[in-house]
């Protein structure tokens, strides 16, 4: 028999209710819990308020057997999570001297400053708990079990929470579970969510295990195929035909399975072929460069690029001929081609991609409408161009979708697909 | 008498519980509600599940007089928010033919594709509701009042939600309220949250109205001063001395009030002085360029830059002398200075900033430890350099904090402050 666990995530922090930050911790935890086969039916956010945290804990105890809290473990005076949870579950708080020393050491050796004295309370933890040490911050986390409910307290800063999740929480939860859920993400670019949904609806609506669901990510659509089974091999055997069928139905808009996005897909393809690339960006202003260099190991394939925001920089640094700039303007197919060729030449990369367009809020000075963007690609065989027209969307949306087009053009070239096809987004 | 309203935000979407996206809608709504003087004590997320949505609605009705839902209004078959809310509040759903025509027009004119037929259900809305049209998407939102509780339904895609918020939700809520809350954000860079908290604790702990709170943003600390009053002028009069006092206590780590971040502060200063800048980035990989070009109007001050990820690009494009690269290596004060000088020269900008460092996960090839980054600044008066050591943090954290240092160096130069001071982060 497979016992399925249910977790609830309670985030504590007035800064969430005031909108100063988004609850990204709940997202990261949910992804992990989904992989571990733990159901999540509720996320709750309450402020630094003991009464409402108590109410949230009481509701969660009725509905779930795992409660994970984030936040409220910090050194400041409104951090009350531990006290409130210990009160609700009848556990005393104990000062751990060894943890206090760890916190002091972290301040001195990693941050090079003495520990502020208000950090002492971070070393107080519930009696008899499992301690989760915090190698990237100061507040340790912990877990205890009480009346069949597991309570896990994690710090609020996202990188501390995530480090603790991988090091301590996932191993802790893996011991509780005896059913696995395996998912594969099928990544697509170039087709809208409605169209993907219509193509797959007949197939999806009859599925119970495995399941298939569409999610609109920014600028693209992800499909997640998920199977529950007694072990990983059984789940994988259930998923393989689903992934294959989706690939067949959607065709070459599918750019990868279980990759984080188009930049990672391109990184893999370029590594495989031992090729390097460069960028020349105007309206995306460095977004293509930033997205590839966010990935560890990018230096194996990415040489660098130019952000030619001013027209003069397109001429002086990339060598775009003045006649092209005068005759066709900086937002034109001719300019996109010359920018890509220039970036390829000055960096010595095997291929180069360029982006020039009108991201808004105003049209380009020659009246090119907002949303029109040209993507150039210079490769050993010649130079190609794709025109994209995303319509009048917001500046950051246009920049985002244009950066995806840049990677899509690289991906299509490297996999032998046509580059200048019409796209729906 | 000032009646204070209390709102709850319920997000509907299994993709949130699976961790595919973060609940950024709750953040944006909370910021807005805070400004409008509406209290928010709970955020809840449930999946595309009518029973749990009903349970969340019942809890919210007991605790709040405004309920705002996001998500579940889309064209796909698991979008059930309207049906469930109408069931819970006893309102029939009515097809609005004019809205159906608007959706059809949006597809044809803005997206250049015919409307998929499953979009029809988006034109069904509760009887007697106020319709919120959706100029950037297809699902309209709506609001109705029932038994003293206002229920507002908004679409899930963040840019659609936010557009509707500004156009319809804020005016709708403003009519309900008769007290204003005014906040000012005091932005700091260069001091950790614990230190800020310790410096201000004595001042903050005695405050009730106005209040002062610290929030750690990524790579910096924001303070929010908030006052409630009968009108805006009264609230502003209460806030002015608080803002001034914080500036005095914290000194020149305060870089602005009510600006979104260091890039916006720099944009303003550069515009004021009629100066332009350029970038030369290695380990930040285009992040400085991307952050300035995310702001509309960046072209007034930002000419462009080079992402010199490979050492060869530092030489060939930026003209960093080979002797510097050989003798000191690409991660060095000498190289940072030469990169900034090169970017200034090839773009013709008044000033140029450079970033070179080890973002990890591995140390630089010459053994420069992860977290060490040099920030160069070339200006008409000469060239400066700041060394930053953030310790062994995660790659994206190092890249983020380094990009903040780049803007901080510009900000300090333009305001006549010393550039190469020690920083705590």
mmCIF file of C-alpha atoms in Angstrom, chain B residues 212-346:
data_model
loop_
_atom_site.group_PDB
_atom_site.id
_atom_site.type_symbol
_atom_site.label_atom_id
_atom_site.label_comp_id
_atom_site.label_asym_id
_atom_site.label_seq_id
_atom_site.Cartn_x
_atom_site.Cartn_y
_atom_site.Cartn_z
ATOM 1 C CA UNK B 212 9.104 52.237 10.051
ATOM 2 C CA UNK B 213 10.027 48.735 8.897
ATOM 3 C CA UNK B 214 13.090 47.187 7.245
ATOM 4 C CA UNK B 215 12.886 44.736 4.345
ATOM 5 C CA UNK B 216 15.820 42.909 2.835
ATOM 6 C CA UNK B 217 15.470 43.137 -0.920
ATOM 7 C CA UNK B 218 17.877 41.118 -3.044
ATOM 8 C CA UNK B 219 21.310 42.700 -2.458
ATOM 9 C CA UNK B 220 20.093 45.724 -0.528
ATOM 10 C CA UNK B 221 17.867 46.906 2.329
ATOM 11 C CA UNK B 222 14.714 48.937 1.938
ATOM 12 C CA UNK B 223 13.022 50.841 4.745
ATOM 13 C CA UNK B 224 9.359 51.702 4.507
ATOM 14 C CA UNK B 225 7.912 54.601 6.474
ATOM 15 C CA UNK B 226 4.114 54.480 6.565
ATOM 16 C CA UNK B 227 1.536 56.891 7.968
ATOM 17 C CA UNK B 228 -2.273 56.674 8.209
ATOM 18 C CA UNK B 229 -4.221 59.906 8.159
ATOM 19 C CA UNK B 230 -7.450 61.492 7.005
ATOM 20 C CA UNK B 231 -5.833 62.878 3.872
ATOM 21 C CA UNK B 232 -2.592 62.724 1.929
ATOM 22 C CA UNK B 233 -1.229 66.079 3.099
ATOM 23 C CA UNK B 234 -1.585 65.104 6.740
ATOM 24 C CA UNK B 235 0.146 61.779 6.119
ATOM 25 C CA UNK B 236 3.003 63.493 4.256
ATOM 26 C CA UNK B 237 3.513 65.930 7.115
ATOM 27 C CA UNK B 238 3.862 62.996 9.501
ATOM 28 C CA UNK B 239 6.366 61.212 7.247
ATOM 29 C CA UNK B 240 8.775 64.015 6.347
ATOM 30 C CA UNK B 241 10.637 64.091 9.714
ATOM 31 C CA UNK B 242 10.901 60.274 9.800
ATOM 32 C CA UNK B 243 12.514 60.116 6.366
ATOM 33 C CA UNK B 244 14.922 62.893 7.332
ATOM 34 C CA UNK B 245 15.885 61.153 10.578
ATOM 35 C CA UNK B 246 16.613 57.857 8.814
ATOM 36 C CA UNK B 247 18.815 59.681 6.294
ATOM 37 C CA UNK B 248 20.757 61.236 9.172
ATOM 38 C CA UNK B 249 21.211 57.959 11.056
ATOM 39 C CA UNK B 250 22.204 55.823 8.064
ATOM 40 C CA UNK B 251 24.217 58.398 6.123
ATOM 41 C CA UNK B 252 25.291 57.921 2.533
ATOM 42 C CA UNK B 253 24.201 54.284 2.206
ATOM 43 C CA UNK B 254 20.778 55.865 1.530
ATOM 44 C CA UNK B 255 20.677 56.255 -2.252
ATOM 45 C CA UNK B 256 17.152 57.450 -2.782
ATOM 46 C CA UNK B 257 13.558 57.653 -1.664
ATOM 47 C CA UNK B 258 10.744 56.068 -3.688
ATOM 48 C CA UNK B 259 12.969 54.841 -6.493
ATOM 49 C CA UNK B 260 12.722 51.248 -7.697
ATOM 50 C CA UNK B 261 16.437 50.574 -7.347
ATOM 51 C CA UNK B 262 19.955 51.785 -8.051
ATOM 52 C CA UNK B 263 19.472 51.714 -11.869
ATOM 53 C CA UNK B 264 16.590 54.176 -11.615
ATOM 54 C CA UNK B 265 18.584 56.376 -9.221
ATOM 55 C CA UNK B 266 21.458 56.457 -11.741
ATOM 56 C CA UNK B 267 19.098 57.133 -14.655
ATOM 57 C CA UNK B 268 17.787 60.196 -12.829
ATOM 58 C CA UNK B 269 21.234 61.523 -11.874
ATOM 59 C CA UNK B 270 22.650 61.051 -15.385
ATOM 60 C CA UNK B 271 19.653 62.769 -16.987
ATOM 61 C CA UNK B 272 20.000 65.659 -14.557
ATOM 62 C CA UNK B 273 23.643 66.147 -15.534
ATOM 63 C CA UNK B 274 23.099 65.409 -19.239
ATOM 64 C CA UNK B 275 25.677 62.623 -19.151
ATOM 65 C CA UNK B 276 25.809 59.206 -20.811
ATOM 66 C CA UNK B 277 27.409 55.960 -19.673
ATOM 67 C CA UNK B 278 28.605 52.650 -21.057
ATOM 68 C CA UNK B 279 29.315 49.196 -19.613
ATOM 69 C CA UNK B 280 31.994 46.524 -19.866
ATOM 70 C CA UNK B 281 30.903 43.338 -18.154
ATOM 71 C CA UNK B 282 32.572 40.031 -17.554
ATOM 72 C CA UNK B 283 31.153 38.025 -14.630
ATOM 73 C CA UNK B 284 27.826 39.907 -14.595
ATOM 74 C CA UNK B 285 27.356 38.876 -18.221
ATOM 75 C CA UNK B 286 25.066 41.716 -19.324
ATOM 76 C CA UNK B 287 23.142 42.150 -16.087
ATOM 77 C CA UNK B 288 24.117 45.808 -15.658
ATOM 78 C CA UNK B 289 23.059 46.546 -19.263
ATOM 79 C CA UNK B 290 19.842 44.565 -18.881
ATOM 80 C CA UNK B 291 18.875 46.360 -15.664
ATOM 81 C CA UNK B 292 19.321 49.859 -17.110
ATOM 82 C CA UNK B 293 17.567 49.008 -20.399
ATOM 83 C CA UNK B 294 14.620 47.532 -18.494
ATOM 84 C CA UNK B 295 13.719 51.150 -17.682
ATOM 85 C CA UNK B 296 11.795 53.158 -20.306
ATOM 86 C CA UNK B 297 13.862 56.167 -21.345
ATOM 87 C CA UNK B 298 17.209 54.445 -20.741
ATOM 88 C CA UNK B 299 18.410 55.504 -24.191
ATOM 89 C CA UNK B 300 18.771 59.086 -22.938
ATOM 90 C CA UNK B 301 21.720 58.037 -20.756
ATOM 91 C CA UNK B 302 22.884 54.570 -21.782
ATOM 92 C CA UNK B 303 24.890 54.238 -25.023
ATOM 93 C CA UNK B 304 25.671 50.542 -24.827
ATOM 94 C CA UNK B 305 28.399 48.197 -23.762
ATOM 95 C CA UNK B 306 30.379 45.043 -24.201
ATOM 96 C CA UNK B 307 29.925 41.672 -22.561
ATOM 97 C CA UNK B 308 33.540 40.539 -22.615
ATOM 98 C CA UNK B 309 32.978 37.058 -21.253
ATOM 99 C CA UNK B 310 36.031 35.523 -22.898
ATOM 100 C CA UNK B 311 39.433 37.009 -22.173
ATOM 101 C CA UNK B 312 40.022 37.338 -25.935
ATOM 102 C CA UNK B 313 37.013 39.678 -26.211
ATOM 103 C CA UNK B 314 38.488 41.871 -23.461
ATOM 104 C CA UNK B 315 41.522 42.311 -25.683
ATOM 105 C CA UNK B 316 39.986 42.419 -29.163
ATOM 106 C CA UNK B 317 36.895 44.533 -28.497
ATOM 107 C CA UNK B 318 37.729 46.560 -25.382
ATOM 108 C CA UNK B 319 41.422 46.895 -26.130
ATOM 109 C CA UNK B 320 42.651 45.646 -22.750
ATOM 110 C CA UNK B 321 46.451 45.365 -23.241
ATOM 111 C CA UNK B 322 47.764 41.807 -23.472
ATOM 112 C CA UNK B 323 50.412 42.612 -20.829
ATOM 113 C CA UNK B 324 47.693 43.327 -18.265
ATOM 114 C CA UNK B 325 45.914 40.076 -19.086
ATOM 115 C CA UNK B 326 49.184 38.120 -18.856
ATOM 116 C CA UNK B 327 50.611 39.789 -15.773
ATOM 117 C CA UNK B 328 47.538 40.379 -13.590
ATOM 118 C CA UNK B 329 44.871 38.154 -15.174
ATOM 119 C CA UNK B 330 41.329 39.040 -16.257
ATOM 120 C CA UNK B 331 40.090 39.233 -12.656
ATOM 121 C CA UNK B 332 42.218 42.085 -11.377
ATOM 122 C CA UNK B 333 42.095 45.762 -10.602
ATOM 123 C CA UNK B 334 44.259 46.508 -13.658
ATOM 124 C CA UNK B 335 41.917 44.677 -15.985
ATOM 125 C CA UNK B 336 38.798 46.313 -14.480
ATOM 126 C CA UNK B 337 40.336 49.743 -15.038
ATOM 127 C CA UNK B 338 41.337 48.945 -18.634
ATOM 128 C CA UNK B 339 37.892 47.492 -19.400
ATOM 129 C CA UNK B 340 36.161 50.668 -18.201
ATOM 130 C CA UNK B 341 38.568 52.842 -20.170
ATOM 131 C CA UNK B 342 37.992 50.722 -23.276
ATOM 132 C CA UNK B 343 34.209 50.884 -23.016
ATOM 133 C CA UNK B 344 34.369 54.655 -22.567
ATOM 134 C CA UNK B 345 36.621 55.018 -25.594
ATOM 135 C CA UNK B 346 34.722 52.829 -28.086
#
